[in-house]
């Protein structure tokens, strides 16, 4: 669910993706983008304009969590996640997994798209913040980029949202070193 949170934040909140400005899609185009972000081979949600606007609001709250965690402000991250957990009414439940067995899922207080996704994402972020994984929630350090990521590397050393940003920073450092020699 934290990967899904990254996709929502990066696509639905304003900021910068590398050197490119990012704006949330206009209201008339939000539903299609949200549907594309959430669609999987076995799941294709129905997204109307109200649900799409709700997902944009959810993404804005999720950005607060990532930014706070990235700067080590776990109090703000936890407070924001707790508010989301209450708002969504996150309740754990064992559901049949694909291929048999059981899987733990978090359901919202109602069956709507925003509450359903928000409940699971808030629970996933709560599990990360409540464990030693809080430091794995990051914001890209390539200036001026502000896209978010979850560090899944073995050494917890990820600093960039993408290899594109990492390469851009390394190339700039290389050019700077060559200019001074």
Tab-separated table of N, CA, C and O in Angstrom, residues 7 10 12 41 58 86 97 109 125 145:
chain	number	residue	atom	x	y	z
A	7	UNK	N	2.427	6.561	-5.678
A	7	UNK	CA	1.841	6.839	-6.989
A	7	UNK	C	0.802	7.954	-6.896
A	7	UNK	O	0.774	8.854	-7.737
A	10	UNK	N	2.585	11.393	-6.030
A	10	UNK	CA	3.385	11.904	-7.144
A	10	UNK	C	2.553	12.339	-8.340
A	10	UNK	O	2.945	13.242	-9.076
A	12	UNK	N	-0.909	13.239	-8.095
A	12	UNK	CA	-2.061	14.080	-7.774
A	12	UNK	C	-1.751	15.309	-6.932
A	12	UNK	O	-2.671	16.035	-6.563
A	41	UNK	N	-4.286	-5.824	-13.086
A	41	UNK	CA	-4.853	-6.852	-13.980
A	41	UNK	C	-6.181	-7.435	-13.481
A	41	UNK	O	-7.048	-7.776	-14.269
A	58	UNK	N	-6.941	12.974	-0.497
A	58	UNK	CA	-6.194	11.927	0.200
A	58	UNK	C	-4.708	12.043	-0.117
A	58	UNK	O	-3.858	11.989	0.782
A	86	UNK	N	-8.697	7.392	11.648
A	86	UNK	CA	-10.014	7.702	12.231
A	86	UNK	C	-11.017	8.076	11.139
A	86	UNK	O	-12.149	7.607	11.135
A	97	UNK	N	-7.099	-14.805	0.037
A	97	UNK	CA	-6.063	-14.322	-0.885
A	97	UNK	C	-6.234	-15.008	-2.230
A	97	UNK	O	-6.803	-16.099	-2.322
A	109	UNK	N	-14.786	2.325	6.810
A	109	UNK	CA	-16.096	2.316	7.439
A	109	UNK	C	-17.235	2.225	6.439
A	109	UNK	O	-18.366	1.967	6.801
A	125	UNK	N	0.864	2.900	6.128
A	125	UNK	CA	1.770	3.943	6.625
A	125	UNK	C	1.902	3.873	8.145
A	125	UNK	O	2.988	4.112	8.690
A	145	UNK	N	13.372	18.622	-7.372
A	145	UNK	CA	12.368	17.554	-7.328
A	145	UNK	C	11.818	17.371	-5.914
A	145	UNK	O	12.564	17.490	-4.929
